[in-house]
mmCIF file of C-alpha atoms and ligand atoms in Angstrom:
data_model
loop_
_atom_site.group_PDB
_atom_site.id
_atom_site.type_symbol
_atom_site.label_atom_id
_atom_site.label_comp_id
_atom_site.label_asym_id
_atom_site.label_seq_id
_atom_site.Cartn_x
_atom_site.Cartn_y
_atom_site.Cartn_z
ATOM 1 C CA UNK A 22 0.000 0.000 0.000
ATOM 2 C CA UNK A 23 1.005 3.629 -0.475
ATOM 3 C CA UNK A 24 0.956 6.329 2.144
ATOM 4 C CA UNK A 25 0.802 6.131 5.894
ATOM 5 C CA UNK A 26 -1.268 3.623 7.874
ATOM 6 C CA UNK A 27 -2.641 5.014 11.155
ATOM 7 C CA UNK A 28 -3.156 2.378 13.828
ATOM 8 C CA UNK A 29 -5.462 2.783 16.850
ATOM 9 C CA UNK A 30 -3.793 1.660 20.065
ATOM 10 C CA UNK A 31 -5.227 0.516 23.382
ATOM 11 C CA UNK A 32 -2.868 0.520 26.367
ATOM 12 C CA UNK A 33 -3.840 -1.899 29.142
ATOM 13 C CA UNK A 34 -2.014 -0.874 32.325
ATOM 14 C CA UNK A 35 -1.939 -3.813 34.749
ATOM 15 C CA UNK A 36 -0.312 -2.799 38.022
ATOM 16 C CA UNK A 37 0.502 -4.434 41.336
ATOM 17 C CA UNK A 38 2.324 -1.658 43.214
ATOM 18 C CA UNK A 39 1.219 1.959 42.831
ATOM 19 C CA UNK A 40 4.350 3.092 40.960
ATOM 20 C CA UNK A 41 3.532 0.598 38.213
ATOM 21 C CA UNK A 42 0.261 2.436 37.572
ATOM 22 C CA UNK A 43 2.070 4.709 35.134
ATOM 23 C CA UNK A 44 0.798 8.199 34.367
ATOM 24 C CA UNK A 45 -0.923 9.174 31.129
ATOM 25 C CA UNK A 46 2.181 11.288 30.322
ATOM 26 C CA UNK A 47 4.369 8.197 30.252
ATOM 27 C CA UNK A 48 1.923 6.557 27.844
ATOM 28 C CA UNK A 49 1.766 9.535 25.496
ATOM 29 C CA UNK A 50 5.575 9.733 25.533
ATOM 30 C CA UNK A 51 5.640 6.178 24.171
ATOM 31 C CA UNK A 52 3.135 6.960 21.423
ATOM 32 C CA UNK A 53 5.375 9.882 20.390
ATOM 33 C CA UNK A 54 8.416 7.608 20.215
ATOM 34 C CA UNK A 55 6.526 5.106 18.055
ATOM 35 C CA UNK A 56 5.489 7.884 15.693
ATOM 36 C CA UNK A 57 9.050 9.145 15.403
ATOM 37 C CA UNK A 58 10.666 5.745 14.994
ATOM 38 C CA UNK A 59 8.133 4.427 12.458
ATOM 39 C CA UNK A 60 8.307 7.646 10.402
ATOM 40 C CA UNK A 61 12.098 8.048 10.648
ATOM 41 C CA UNK A 62 11.584 11.419 12.339
ATOM 42 C CA UNK A 63 13.625 10.345 15.380
ATOM 43 C CA UNK A 64 16.382 12.940 15.886
ATOM 44 C CA UNK A 65 19.012 10.255 16.546
ATOM 45 C CA UNK A 66 18.626 8.670 13.090
ATOM 46 C CA UNK A 67 21.666 10.841 12.280
ATOM 47 C CA UNK A 68 23.719 8.445 14.442
ATOM 48 C CA UNK A 69 23.367 5.844 11.662
ATOM 49 C CA UNK A 70 26.864 5.178 10.245
ATOM 50 C CA UNK A 71 27.183 6.511 6.699
ATOM 51 C CA UNK A 72 27.603 2.951 5.405
ATOM 52 C CA UNK A 73 23.963 2.280 6.355
ATOM 53 C CA UNK A 74 22.320 5.702 6.301
ATOM 54 C CA UNK A 75 20.847 5.305 2.797
ATOM 55 C CA UNK A 76 18.959 2.250 4.085
ATOM 56 C CA UNK A 77 17.337 3.994 7.088
ATOM 57 C CA UNK A 78 13.728 4.216 5.930
ATOM 58 C CA UNK A 79 10.353 5.731 6.750
ATOM 59 C CA UNK A 80 8.143 2.877 8.019
ATOM 60 C CA UNK A 81 4.968 4.732 6.945
ATOM 61 C CA UNK A 82 3.062 3.693 10.076
ATOM 62 C CA UNK A 83 1.613 6.014 12.735
ATOM 63 C CA UNK A 84 -0.075 5.238 16.043
ATOM 64 C CA UNK A 85 -2.732 7.004 18.122
ATOM 65 C CA UNK A 86 -4.606 6.225 21.328
ATOM 66 C CA UNK A 87 -7.984 4.834 20.309
ATOM 67 C CA UNK A 88 -10.886 7.263 20.529
ATOM 68 C CA UNK A 89 -13.668 4.695 20.109
ATOM 69 C CA UNK A 90 -13.980 1.552 22.235
ATOM 70 C CA UNK A 91 -15.170 -1.779 20.809
ATOM 71 C CA UNK A 92 -18.748 -1.032 22.001
ATOM 72 C CA UNK A 93 -18.724 2.311 20.147
ATOM 73 C CA UNK A 94 -18.350 4.467 23.241
ATOM 74 C CA UNK A 95 -15.741 7.213 23.593
ATOM 75 C CA UNK A 96 -12.451 6.148 25.184
ATOM 76 C CA UNK A 97 -9.055 7.531 26.135
ATOM 77 C CA UNK A 98 -7.456 4.384 24.710
ATOM 78 C CA UNK A 99 -6.107 3.590 28.182
ATOM 79 C CA UNK A 100 -7.557 1.128 30.684
ATOM 80 C CA UNK A 101 -6.186 0.150 34.056
ATOM 81 C CA UNK A 102 -6.549 -2.457 36.775
ATOM 82 C CA UNK A 103 -4.733 -3.444 39.914
ATOM 83 C CA UNK A 104 -3.651 -7.095 40.010
ATOM 84 C CA UNK A 105 -2.620 -9.481 42.770
ATOM 85 C CA UNK A 106 0.128 -10.800 40.479
ATOM 86 C CA UNK A 107 3.510 -9.349 41.546
ATOM 87 C CA UNK A 108 5.022 -9.970 38.125
ATOM 88 C CA UNK A 109 4.052 -11.640 34.880
ATOM 89 C CA UNK A 110 5.986 -13.882 32.469
ATOM 90 C CA UNK A 111 5.632 -14.556 28.753
ATOM 91 C CA UNK A 112 2.667 -16.946 29.236
ATOM 92 C CA UNK A 113 -0.005 -14.375 28.275
ATOM 93 C CA UNK A 114 -1.645 -14.327 31.729
ATOM 94 C CA UNK A 115 -1.614 -10.519 31.567
ATOM 95 C CA UNK A 116 -3.912 -10.725 28.520
ATOM 96 C CA UNK A 117 -7.022 -11.944 30.306
ATOM 97 C CA UNK A 118 -8.997 -10.658 33.248
ATOM 98 C CA UNK A 119 -9.447 -14.134 34.706
ATOM 99 C CA UNK A 120 -5.704 -14.617 35.100
ATOM 100 C CA UNK A 121 -5.052 -11.234 36.695
ATOM 101 C CA UNK A 122 -4.747 -9.096 33.559
ATOM 102 C CA UNK A 123 -7.015 -7.262 31.133
ATOM 103 C CA UNK A 124 -8.710 -8.727 28.064
ATOM 104 C CA UNK A 125 -7.556 -7.801 24.558
ATOM 105 C CA UNK A 126 -9.648 -5.491 22.412
ATOM 106 C CA UNK A 127 -10.432 -6.934 18.947
ATOM 107 C CA UNK A 128 -7.096 -7.460 17.229
ATOM 108 C CA UNK A 129 -8.602 -6.798 13.819
ATOM 109 C CA UNK A 130 -9.099 -3.161 14.817
ATOM 110 C CA UNK A 131 -6.567 -2.285 17.527
ATOM 111 C CA UNK A 132 -2.939 -2.717 18.472
ATOM 112 C CA UNK A 133 -3.118 -4.037 22.049
ATOM 113 C CA UNK A 134 -0.276 -2.968 24.332
ATOM 114 C CA UNK A 135 -0.118 -4.366 27.868
ATOM 115 C CA UNK A 136 2.148 -2.535 30.328
ATOM 116 C CA UNK A 137 2.894 -4.431 33.527
ATOM 117 C CA UNK A 138 5.552 -5.797 35.872
ATOM 118 C CA UNK A 139 7.522 -8.592 34.166
ATOM 119 C CA UNK A 140 9.912 -11.053 35.833
ATOM 120 C CA UNK A 141 13.170 -12.654 34.775
ATOM 121 C CA UNK A 142 14.745 -9.602 33.145
ATOM 122 C CA UNK A 143 12.160 -9.635 30.367
ATOM 123 C CA UNK A 144 11.681 -6.204 28.805
ATOM 124 C CA UNK A 145 8.822 -7.195 26.549
ATOM 125 C CA UNK A 146 7.466 -9.751 24.113
ATOM 126 C CA UNK A 147 5.238 -9.759 21.056
ATOM 127 C CA UNK A 148 2.857 -11.978 19.125
ATOM 128 C CA UNK A 149 3.620 -12.266 15.409
ATOM 129 C CA UNK A 150 0.811 -11.903 12.839
ATOM 130 C CA UNK A 151 -1.345 -14.962 12.276
ATOM 131 C CA UNK A 152 -1.773 -15.960 15.928
ATOM 132 C CA UNK A 153 -4.888 -16.140 18.110
ATOM 133 C CA UNK A 154 -6.691 -12.818 18.281
ATOM 134 C CA UNK A 155 -7.345 -12.875 22.029
ATOM 135 C CA UNK A 156 -3.607 -12.770 22.753
ATOM 136 C CA UNK A 157 -2.568 -10.490 19.874
ATOM 137 C CA UNK A 158 -0.380 -7.495 20.650
ATOM 138 C CA UNK A 159 2.728 -6.647 22.660
ATOM 139 C CA UNK A 160 3.573 -6.748 26.370
ATOM 140 C CA UNK A 161 6.048 -4.234 27.794
ATOM 141 C CA UNK A 162 7.705 -3.884 31.213
ATOM 142 C CA UNK A 163 6.439 -0.643 32.799
ATOM 143 C CA UNK A 164 10.010 0.608 33.365
ATOM 144 C CA UNK A 165 10.887 -0.020 29.708
ATOM 145 C CA UNK A 166 7.880 1.951 28.462
ATOM 146 C CA UNK A 167 7.921 5.591 27.349
ATOM 147 C CA UNK A 168 10.535 8.170 28.276
ATOM 148 C CA UNK A 169 9.440 9.531 31.663
ATOM 149 C CA UNK A 170 7.849 8.347 34.931
ATOM 150 C CA UNK A 171 9.129 4.850 35.768
ATOM 151 C CA UNK A 172 11.176 4.510 32.541
ATOM 152 C CA UNK A 173 14.705 3.491 33.586
ATOM 153 C CA UNK A 174 18.031 3.674 31.695
ATOM 154 C CA UNK A 175 19.275 2.131 29.486
ATOM 155 C CA UNK A 176 15.759 1.208 28.312
ATOM 156 C CA UNK A 177 14.142 4.599 28.830
ATOM 157 C CA UNK A 178 13.811 5.830 25.247
ATOM 158 C CA UNK A 179 10.774 3.764 24.312
ATOM 159 C CA UNK A 180 12.663 1.443 21.987
ATOM 160 C CA UNK A 181 11.467 -1.790 23.596
ATOM 161 C CA UNK A 182 7.996 -0.987 22.275
ATOM 162 C CA UNK A 183 9.412 -0.030 18.862
ATOM 163 C CA UNK A 184 11.197 -3.416 18.772
ATOM 164 C CA UNK A 185 8.134 -5.418 19.872
ATOM 165 C CA UNK A 186 5.826 -3.613 17.432
ATOM 166 C CA UNK A 187 8.403 -4.505 14.756
ATOM 167 C CA UNK A 188 7.768 -8.167 15.632
ATOM 168 C CA UNK A 189 4.004 -7.544 15.641
ATOM 169 C CA UNK A 190 4.463 -6.321 12.045
ATOM 170 C CA UNK A 191 6.346 -9.540 11.210
ATOM 171 C CA UNK A 192 9.979 -8.457 11.615
ATOM 172 C CA UNK A 193 12.443 -11.054 12.870
ATOM 173 C CA UNK A 194 15.530 -10.385 14.942
ATOM 174 C CA UNK A 195 18.289 -9.040 12.759
ATOM 175 C CA UNK A 196 20.709 -11.874 13.632
ATOM 176 C CA UNK A 197 18.269 -14.530 12.389
ATOM 177 C CA UNK A 198 17.579 -16.247 15.740
ATOM 178 C CA UNK A 199 20.218 -18.932 15.194
ATOM 179 C CA UNK A 200 22.138 -18.378 18.408
ATOM 180 C CA UNK A 201 25.440 -16.995 17.179
ATOM 181 C CA UNK A 202 25.430 -18.897 13.877
ATOM 182 C CA UNK A 203 25.671 -17.511 10.361
ATOM 183 C CA UNK A 204 22.914 -19.637 8.830
ATOM 184 C CA UNK A 205 19.812 -17.961 10.281
ATOM 185 C CA UNK A 206 18.059 -15.182 8.369
ATOM 186 C CA UNK A 207 15.735 -12.320 9.229
ATOM 187 C CA UNK A 208 14.138 -12.735 5.776
ATOM 188 C CA UNK A 209 15.257 -9.252 4.776
ATOM 189 C CA UNK A 210 17.881 -8.860 2.061
ATOM 190 C CA UNK A 211 19.377 -5.469 2.913
ATOM 191 C CA UNK A 212 20.394 -6.290 6.501
ATOM 192 C CA UNK A 213 23.862 -7.889 6.675
ATOM 193 C CA UNK A 214 24.117 -11.513 7.763
ATOM 194 C CA UNK A 215 24.878 -11.301 11.489
ATOM 195 C CA UNK A 216 26.128 -13.816 14.058
ATOM 196 C CA UNK A 217 24.280 -13.225 17.318
ATOM 197 C CA UNK A 218 22.599 -10.324 19.070
ATOM 198 C CA UNK A 219 24.543 -7.221 20.077
ATOM 199 C CA UNK A 220 24.094 -5.696 23.534
ATOM 200 C CA UNK A 221 24.941 -2.402 25.160
ATOM 201 C CA UNK A 222 26.748 0.158 23.026
ATOM 202 C CA UNK A 223 28.936 -1.571 20.424
ATOM 203 C CA UNK A 224 31.655 0.320 18.559
ATOM 204 C CA UNK A 225 31.219 0.592 14.771
ATOM 205 C CA UNK A 226 32.037 -1.539 12.897
ATOM 206 C CA UNK A 227 31.193 -4.782 14.691
ATOM 207 C CA UNK A 228 32.051 -7.663 12.372
ATOM 208 C CA UNK A 229 30.599 -11.178 12.275
ATOM 209 C CA UNK A 230 29.808 -13.770 9.585
ATOM 210 C CA UNK A 231 32.394 -12.285 7.167
ATOM 211 C CA UNK A 232 30.231 -9.176 6.899
ATOM 212 C CA UNK A 233 33.099 -6.642 6.678
ATOM 213 C CA UNK A 234 33.910 -3.871 6.162
ATOM 214 C CA UNK A 235 30.667 -2.448 7.560
ATOM 215 C CA UNK A 236 29.709 -5.380 9.761
ATOM 216 C CA UNK A 237 26.488 -5.813 11.735
ATOM 217 C CA UNK A 238 23.654 -3.313 11.406
ATOM 218 C CA UNK A 239 23.570 -3.247 15.224
ATOM 219 C CA UNK A 240 21.943 0.210 15.285
ATOM 220 C CA UNK A 241 18.756 -1.433 13.977
ATOM 221 C CA UNK A 242 15.634 -1.571 16.161
ATOM 222 C CA UNK A 243 15.567 -5.360 15.765
ATOM 223 C CA UNK A 244 18.900 -5.939 17.527
ATOM 224 C CA UNK A 245 19.291 -6.053 21.363
ATOM 225 C CA UNK A 246 21.446 -2.951 21.908
ATOM 226 C CA UNK A 247 20.598 -0.201 24.408
ATOM 227 C CA UNK A 248 17.735 2.134 23.541
ATOM 228 C CA UNK A 249 20.145 4.999 22.766
ATOM 229 C CA UNK A 250 21.913 2.895 20.117
ATOM 230 C CA UNK A 251 18.947 1.566 18.078
ATOM 231 C CA UNK A 252 17.867 4.203 15.569
ATOM 232 C CA UNK A 253 16.628 2.675 12.285
ATOM 233 C CA UNK A 254 14.553 0.233 10.238
ATOM 234 C CA UNK A 255 15.985 -0.727 6.838
ATOM 235 C CA UNK A 256 14.232 -0.399 3.469
ATOM 236 C CA UNK A 257 13.772 -4.181 3.354
ATOM 237 C CA UNK A 258 12.278 -4.245 6.843
ATOM 238 C CA UNK A 259 9.802 -1.523 5.851
ATOM 239 C CA UNK A 260 8.797 -3.591 2.805
ATOM 240 C CA UNK A 261 8.216 -6.582 5.089
ATOM 241 C CA UNK A 262 6.092 -4.546 7.544
ATOM 242 C CA UNK A 263 4.074 -3.053 4.682
ATOM 243 C CA UNK A 264 3.515 -6.556 3.245
ATOM 244 C CA UNK A 265 2.159 -7.541 6.653
ATOM 245 C CA UNK A 266 -0.240 -4.567 6.552
ATOM 246 C CA UNK A 267 -1.342 -5.669 3.084
ATOM 247 C CA UNK A 268 -1.662 -9.275 4.248
ATOM 248 C CA UNK A 269 -2.378 -10.687 7.720
ATOM 249 C CA UNK A 270 -2.985 -7.267 9.276
ATOM 250 C CA UNK A 271 -4.914 -5.693 6.401
ATOM 251 C CA UNK A 272 -7.986 -5.116 8.598
ATOM 252 C CA UNK A 273 -6.234 -2.630 10.854
ATOM 253 C CA UNK A 274 -5.718 1.093 10.449
ATOM 254 C CA UNK A 275 -6.791 3.585 7.837
HETATM 255 N N1 LIG B 93 12.240 -8.920 23.864
HETATM 256 C C1 LIG B 93 13.493 -8.267 24.159
HETATM 257 C C2 LIG B 93 13.883 -8.585 25.608
HETATM 258 O O1 LIG B 93 13.041 -8.671 26.465
HETATM 259 C C3 LIG B 93 13.394 -6.779 23.964
HETATM 260 C C4 LIG B 93 14.704 -6.107 23.738
HETATM 261 C C5 LIG B 93 14.522 -4.613 23.573
HETATM 262 N N2 LIG B 93 15.784 -3.930 23.573
HETATM 263 C C6 LIG B 93 15.919 -2.641 23.912
HETATM 264 N N3 LIG B 93 17.074 -2.064 23.855
HETATM 265 N N4 LIG B 93 14.910 -1.923 24.302
HETATM 266 O O2 LIG B 93 15.049 -8.752 25.915
HETATM 267 ZN ZN1 ZN B 94 12.661 -9.336 19.966
HETATM 268 CA CA1 CA B 95 22.877 -15.338 12.890
#
């Protein structure tokens, strides 16, 4: 499709301790980050090394807090509940009221984002397109969400949500999920073959899999580097996300 797809978002805040009941400001800061990162209007895109800068592309997707609820009533696009669960895992319990969370809104019409306490060092996780609709969406640790309030360095620039929404739009990890091997692929042709994930703040270039002289595209949102280091989607990744919007997610957005 041409142009920009605008996606309605519902944020389900599931909190145990009061600090986890994040303020509306923290939520709107995350929506702003998504809109910058998926339109390549993020100021730090200029940190892309010149070897890769021609590939840093406008994703042509925008996000807004839903204004109409599934029953047709007006909404802020934010709902909240307190839970007895001290922290969740990646088992989708946060996605239903009966297991201490909040139910999804219809996945055909909304991007569901759950914000909650997560255990085990998990920053977030996503469901790829084609899965069950009652668990569709992304789950984000409250302190890895947005840029203010409980957001904590080095995951305080909203990039965990950018990364997980990349998965939700069918992007794979840039190293191909093969451990540290050179056989896995992210199914995108313009990202260099890469060994394993990068963490922290690598120095450019970081070489693996005979991918010199430019090495890994570690400044990509689909690597595991710190928020301040991930600044771009590639042209091929944008094509893959747009194919998802034309295919399994064609019902969403305008
Ligand atoms: N699913 C990944 C994790 O929990 C998210 C990594 C996001 N990385 C980041 N710099 N925000 O580890
Ligand atoms: Zn991931
Ligand atoms: Ca690999």
